[in-house]
Coordinates of C-alpha atoms in Angstrom, one line a residue:
M1 CA 0.0 0.0 0.0
K2 CA 1.3 3.5 -0.9
P3 CA 2.2 5.8 2.0
L4 CA -0.4 8.4 1.0
A5 CA -3.2 5.9 0.7
W6 CA -2.2 4.3 4.0
T7 CA -2.2 7.7 5.7
R8 CA -5.6 8.6 4.3
Q9 CA -7.0 5.2 5.4
F10 CA -5.4 5.6 8.9
V11 CA -7.0 9.1 9.3
E12 CA -10.4 7.9 8.1
R13 CA -10.4 5.0 10.4
N14 CA -9.3 6.9 13.6
G15 CA -10.3 10.5 12.9
W16 CA -8.0 13.5 12.9
P17 CA -7.8 14.0 16.7
L18 CA -6.9 10.4 17.5
A19 CA -4.7 10.0 14.5
A20 CA -2.7 13.1 15.4
Y21 CA -2.4 12.0 19.0
I22 CA -1.1 8.5 17.9
V23 CA 1.5 10.1 15.5
L24 CA 2.7 12.6 18.1
A25 CA 2.8 10.0 20.9
V26 CA 4.7 7.4 18.8
S27 CA 7.1 10.1 17.5
F28 CA 7.8 11.3 21.0
W29 CA 8.4 7.7 22.2
V30 CA 10.7 6.8 19.3
L31 CA 12.7 10.0 19.0
V32 CA 12.9 11.3 22.6
L33 CA 13.0 8.0 24.5
I34 CA 14.9 5.7 22.1
V35 CA 16.7 7.5 19.2
L36 CA 18.2 10.5 21.0
P37 CA 19.5 8.6 24.1
Q38 CA 21.2 6.1 21.8
L39 CA 22.8 8.9 19.8
V40 CA 24.0 10.5 23.0
M41 CA 25.4 7.1 24.0
V42 CA 27.2 6.8 20.7
D43 CA 28.7 10.3 21.1
F44 CA 29.9 9.4 24.6
S45 CA 31.5 6.2 23.3
L46 CA 33.6 8.2 20.8
R47 CA 35.1 10.5 23.4
F48 CA 38.1 10.3 25.6
D49 CA 37.7 10.0 29.4
L50 CA 38.6 13.5 30.2
P51 CA 38.1 15.5 33.5
P52 CA 35.3 18.0 33.4
A53 CA 37.8 20.9 33.0
K54 CA 39.0 19.5 29.7
Q55 CA 35.7 18.5 28.3
G56 CA 34.8 20.7 25.3
G57 CA 38.4 21.7 24.9
P58 CA 40.9 20.9 22.1
E59 CA 41.6 17.4 23.5
D60 CA 37.9 16.5 23.5
V61 CA 37.7 14.9 20.0
W62 CA 36.2 11.7 18.6
T63 CA 38.2 8.6 18.9
L64 CA 37.9 4.8 18.5
A65 CA 40.1 4.2 21.6
N66 CA 37.2 2.7 23.6
Y67 CA 36.3 0.2 20.9
R68 CA 40.0 -0.7 20.5
Y69 CA 40.2 -1.3 24.2
F70 CA 37.3 -3.8 24.1
L71 CA 39.2 -5.8 21.5
F72 CA 42.9 -5.3 22.4
G73 CA 42.9 -4.1 26.0
P74 CA 45.1 -1.3 27.3
P75 CA 47.9 -0.1 25.0
G76 CA 51.0 -2.1 25.3
D77 CA 49.3 -5.2 26.7
P78 CA 51.5 -8.1 25.9
L79 CA 48.5 -10.5 25.5
G80 CA 47.4 -8.6 22.4
W81 CA 43.7 -9.2 23.0
N82 CA 41.3 -8.2 25.8
Y83 CA 40.6 -11.9 26.6
V84 CA 38.6 -11.1 29.8
D85 CA 36.0 -8.8 28.3
L86 CA 35.8 -10.8 25.1
A87 CA 35.2 -14.0 27.0
V88 CA 32.6 -12.5 29.2
F89 CA 30.9 -11.0 26.1
A90 CA 30.8 -14.3 24.3
R91 CA 29.6 -16.2 27.4
T92 CA 26.8 -13.7 27.8
L93 CA 25.6 -14.1 24.3
I94 CA 25.8 -17.9 24.5
A95 CA 23.9 -17.9 27.8
A96 CA 21.2 -15.6 26.3
V97 CA 20.8 -18.0 23.3
F98 CA 20.4 -20.9 25.8
V99 CA 17.8 -19.0 27.8
T100 CA 15.9 -18.2 24.6
L101 CA 15.9 -21.7 23.4
F102 CA 14.9 -23.0 26.8
D103 CA 12.0 -20.6 27.0
L104 CA 10.9 -21.5 23.5
A105 CA 10.9 -25.2 24.4
I106 CA 8.7 -24.5 27.4
C107 CA 6.4 -21.8 26.0
Y108 CA 5.6 -23.3 22.6
P109 CA 3.5 -26.2 24.0
I110 CA 1.8 -23.8 26.5
A111 CA 1.0 -21.3 23.7
Y112 CA -0.4 -24.0 21.5
Y113 CA -2.6 -25.4 24.3
L114 CA -3.9 -22.0 25.0
A115 CA -4.7 -21.2 21.4
Q116 CA -5.9 -24.5 20.0
A117 CA -6.6 -27.1 22.6
A118 CA -7.8 -25.5 25.8
S119 CA -11.5 -24.7 26.5
V120 CA -12.3 -21.0 27.1
R121 CA -12.5 -21.5 30.8
A122 CA -9.2 -23.5 31.0
A123 CA -7.4 -20.9 28.8
R124 CA -8.5 -18.1 31.0
M125 CA -7.4 -19.8 34.2
L126 CA -4.0 -20.7 32.7
A127 CA -3.5 -17.2 31.4
V128 CA -4.3 -15.8 34.9
A129 CA -2.0 -18.3 36.5
L130 CA 0.8 -17.2 34.1
V131 CA 0.3 -13.5 34.8
I132 CA -0.3 -13.3 38.5
P133 CA 3.3 -14.3 39.6
Y134 CA 4.6 -11.3 37.6
W135 CA 2.7 -8.9 40.0
V136 CA 5.7 -9.6 42.2
N137 CA 8.7 -7.3 41.6
E138 CA 11.6 -8.7 39.5
I139 CA 14.1 -8.1 42.3
L140 CA 12.0 -10.0 44.8
R141 CA 11.5 -12.9 42.3
A142 CA 15.3 -13.1 41.8
F143 CA 15.8 -13.3 45.6
A144 CA 13.1 -15.9 45.8
F145 CA 15.0 -18.0 43.2
R146 CA 18.2 -17.6 45.2
I147 CA 16.5 -18.9 48.3
I148 CA 14.9 -21.8 46.4
F149 CA 18.2 -22.8 44.8
G150 CA 20.4 -22.2 47.8
T151 CA 22.3 -24.9 49.6
G152 CA 19.7 -24.8 52.3
G153 CA 16.8 -24.1 50.0
L154 CA 13.7 -26.0 48.9
I155 CA 15.3 -28.0 46.1
N156 CA 18.3 -29.2 48.1
T157 CA 16.1 -30.0 51.0
L158 CA 13.8 -32.1 48.8
L159 CA 16.7 -33.9 47.1
L160 CA 18.3 -34.7 50.5
T161 CA 15.0 -35.9 52.0
I162 CA 14.3 -38.4 49.2
G163 CA 17.9 -39.5 49.1
L164 CA 18.9 -38.5 45.6
V165 CA 22.0 -36.7 46.9
D166 CA 24.3 -37.0 49.9
Q167 CA 25.2 -33.4 50.2
P168 CA 23.7 -30.1 49.0
I169 CA 24.3 -29.0 45.4
D170 CA 25.6 -25.5 44.9
F171 CA 23.2 -24.4 42.2
I172 CA 24.3 -20.8 42.6
R173 CA 28.0 -21.5 41.7
A174 CA 26.9 -23.7 38.8
N175 CA 24.7 -20.9 37.4
V176 CA 21.7 -23.1 37.4
A177 CA 19.8 -20.6 39.5
L178 CA 20.8 -17.8 37.1
Y179 CA 19.6 -19.6 34.0
A180 CA 16.4 -20.7 35.7
G181 CA 15.7 -17.1 37.0
L182 CA 16.3 -15.6 33.6
S183 CA 14.2 -18.2 31.8
Y184 CA 11.3 -17.6 34.2
A185 CA 11.6 -13.8 34.0
Y186 CA 10.7 -13.7 30.3
V187 CA 8.2 -16.5 30.0
L188 CA 5.3 -14.2 29.2
L189 CA 7.3 -12.4 26.5
M190 CA 7.6 -15.8 24.8
V191 CA 4.2 -17.2 25.4
F192 CA 1.9 -14.5 24.2
P193 CA 3.5 -13.6 20.9
I194 CA 3.4 -17.3 19.9
Y195 CA -0.2 -17.6 21.3
N196 CA -1.3 -14.6 19.2
A197 CA 0.2 -16.2 16.1
I198 CA -1.2 -19.7 16.6
E199 CA -4.6 -18.4 17.7
S200 CA -5.2 -17.0 14.1
L201 CA -4.4 -20.4 12.6
D202 CA -7.5 -22.1 11.1
R203 CA -8.2 -25.3 13.0
N204 CA -9.4 -26.9 9.8
Q205 CA -5.8 -27.0 8.6
I206 CA -4.8 -29.0 11.7
E207 CA -7.8 -31.3 11.3
A208 CA -7.1 -31.8 7.6
A209 CA -3.5 -32.8 8.3
R210 CA -4.7 -35.2 11.0
D211 CA -7.3 -36.7 8.7
L212 CA -4.6 -37.3 6.1
G213 CA -2.6 -39.4 8.7
A214 CA 0.1 -36.9 9.6
P215 CA 1.6 -37.6 13.1
W216 CA 1.5 -34.9 15.7
W217 CA 5.1 -33.9 15.2
R218 CA 4.7 -33.5 11.5
I219 CA 1.5 -31.4 12.0
H220 CA 3.6 -29.0 14.2
W221 CA 6.6 -29.0 11.9
R222 CA 4.8 -28.5 8.6
V223 CA 1.6 -26.6 9.6
V224 CA 1.7 -24.9 13.0
I225 CA 5.4 -23.8 13.3
P226 CA 5.6 -22.2 9.7
F227 CA 2.4 -20.3 10.4
A228 CA 3.6 -19.2 13.9
K229 CA 7.1 -18.3 12.7
P230 CA 6.5 -14.5 13.1
G231 CA 5.3 -15.0 16.7
I232 CA 8.2 -17.3 17.5
T233 CA 10.6 -14.8 16.0
S234 CA 9.1 -11.9 18.0
G235 CA 9.2 -13.9 21.3
C236 CA 12.7 -15.1 20.7
T237 CA 13.9 -11.6 19.8
M238 CA 12.5 -10.1 23.0
V239 CA 13.8 -12.8 25.3
F240 CA 17.3 -12.8 23.7
M241 CA 17.7 -9.0 23.9
L242 CA 16.4 -8.8 27.4
A243 CA 18.5 -11.8 28.6
A244 CA 21.6 -10.4 27.0
G245 CA 21.0 -7.1 28.7
A246 CA 19.9 -8.3 32.1
L247 CA 21.6 -6.9 35.1
A248 CA 19.5 -7.6 38.3
A249 CA 19.3 -11.4 37.8
P250 CA 23.0 -11.8 37.2
Q251 CA 23.9 -9.6 40.2
I252 CA 21.6 -11.6 42.5
L253 CA 21.7 -15.1 41.1
G254 CA 25.2 -15.3 39.5
G255 CA 27.9 -17.4 41.2
P256 CA 31.1 -15.9 42.5
S257 CA 33.0 -16.9 39.3
S258 CA 30.3 -15.9 36.8
L259 CA 30.2 -12.4 35.2
W260 CA 27.7 -11.0 32.8
F261 CA 28.7 -8.4 30.3
T262 CA 26.1 -5.9 31.6
Q263 CA 27.9 -6.1 35.0
I264 CA 31.1 -5.0 33.3
I265 CA 29.2 -2.1 31.7
Y266 CA 27.7 -1.2 35.1
R267 CA 31.0 -1.2 36.8
T268 CA 32.6 0.8 34.1
F269 CA 29.9 3.5 34.4
F270 CA 29.5 3.7 38.1
E271 CA 32.6 2.2 39.8
S272 CA 35.4 3.2 37.3
V273 CA 33.3 6.3 36.4
N274 CA 34.5 5.9 32.8
W275 CA 31.4 6.8 30.9
P276 CA 33.0 6.8 27.4
R277 CA 34.2 3.2 27.8
G278 CA 30.9 2.1 29.4
A279 CA 29.0 3.7 26.5
A280 CA 31.2 2.0 24.0
Y281 CA 30.6 -1.4 25.6
A282 CA 26.8 -0.7 25.7
V283 CA 26.8 0.2 22.0
I284 CA 28.8 -2.9 21.2
L285 CA 26.3 -5.1 23.0
L286 CA 23.3 -3.4 21.3
V287 CA 24.8 -3.6 17.8
V288 CA 26.0 -7.2 18.1
C289 CA 22.6 -8.4 19.5
T290 CA 20.7 -6.5 16.8
L291 CA 22.9 -8.0 14.0
L292 CA 22.5 -11.5 15.5
V293 CA 18.7 -11.1 15.5
L294 CA 18.6 -9.8 11.9
L295 CA 20.9 -12.6 10.8
V296 CA 18.6 -15.3 12.4
M297 CA 15.6 -13.6 10.8
R298 CA 17.3 -13.7 7.4
L299 CA 18.2 -17.4 7.9
F300 CA 14.7 -18.3 8.8
K301 CA 13.2 -16.0 6.1
V302 CA 11.2 -13.9 8.4
R303 CA 10.5 -10.3 7.4
L304 CA 10.4 -7.5 9.9
G305 CA 6.9 -6.5 8.8
E306 CA 5.7 -10.0 9.7
V307 CA 7.1 -9.8 13.2
G308 CA 5.2 -6.5 13.8
R309 CA 1.8 -7.9 12.8

């Protein structure tokens, strides 16, 4: 549809006052709360870490030193590469992918049951059961997971009681609590996009495939999943981006030897008070995560417009 025709249809459907309000609200949201802060962050990342007296002076010029530091560490480092930050960055992305796949494996059956199999009453009760726990603050949920997975927590107590283990398992040090907490934190962001996609699928297609003798796994592989691909992509994108950028859960649930890349960013900003380097690290995380998402969308042949439906 041409932009002019789409604009005319949008105004006719909503009326001038509501259409103008929507355009202004969305423009304010995108420009003031998203684009401008990111541009400021990029500008920060291209600056030297100068004292306030020198900021704006002849030494305050753009530089790629903060990005070089991420790759190669401080100048003159004999190692040649910034192995610590690069390893933490790679581990964060791999962990975010794991959390995304784990959430997808859990949430796809739930979304399918809600959309196609459950009665209206059962679907409402299950939806309420999914939503109510998220009335609790994210920080409190993270501390609850730390208590549950602690050496004296519910899981270890149960395992010791039934005799499956002889001594408590340190789930915190093994990062089990961290992955479980992150996976639980973003369940709704995975369930409802997939549910919205599967709900619009005509049940007759599923019945036709079943009548033709297709097993259940082939019905999902050839009928349901291709149709729900935009919803799956939307859910995976949100979970991956939020898991890679999480801070509270890694701080609370991470073991003593684990480190999330966002923790490095936080420490660079507020402990080292090096805002240009912290901004560079934040920009790197944003750009790499965005490129990974776009690459996966291209591999699975999902267009951006389909995700936004």
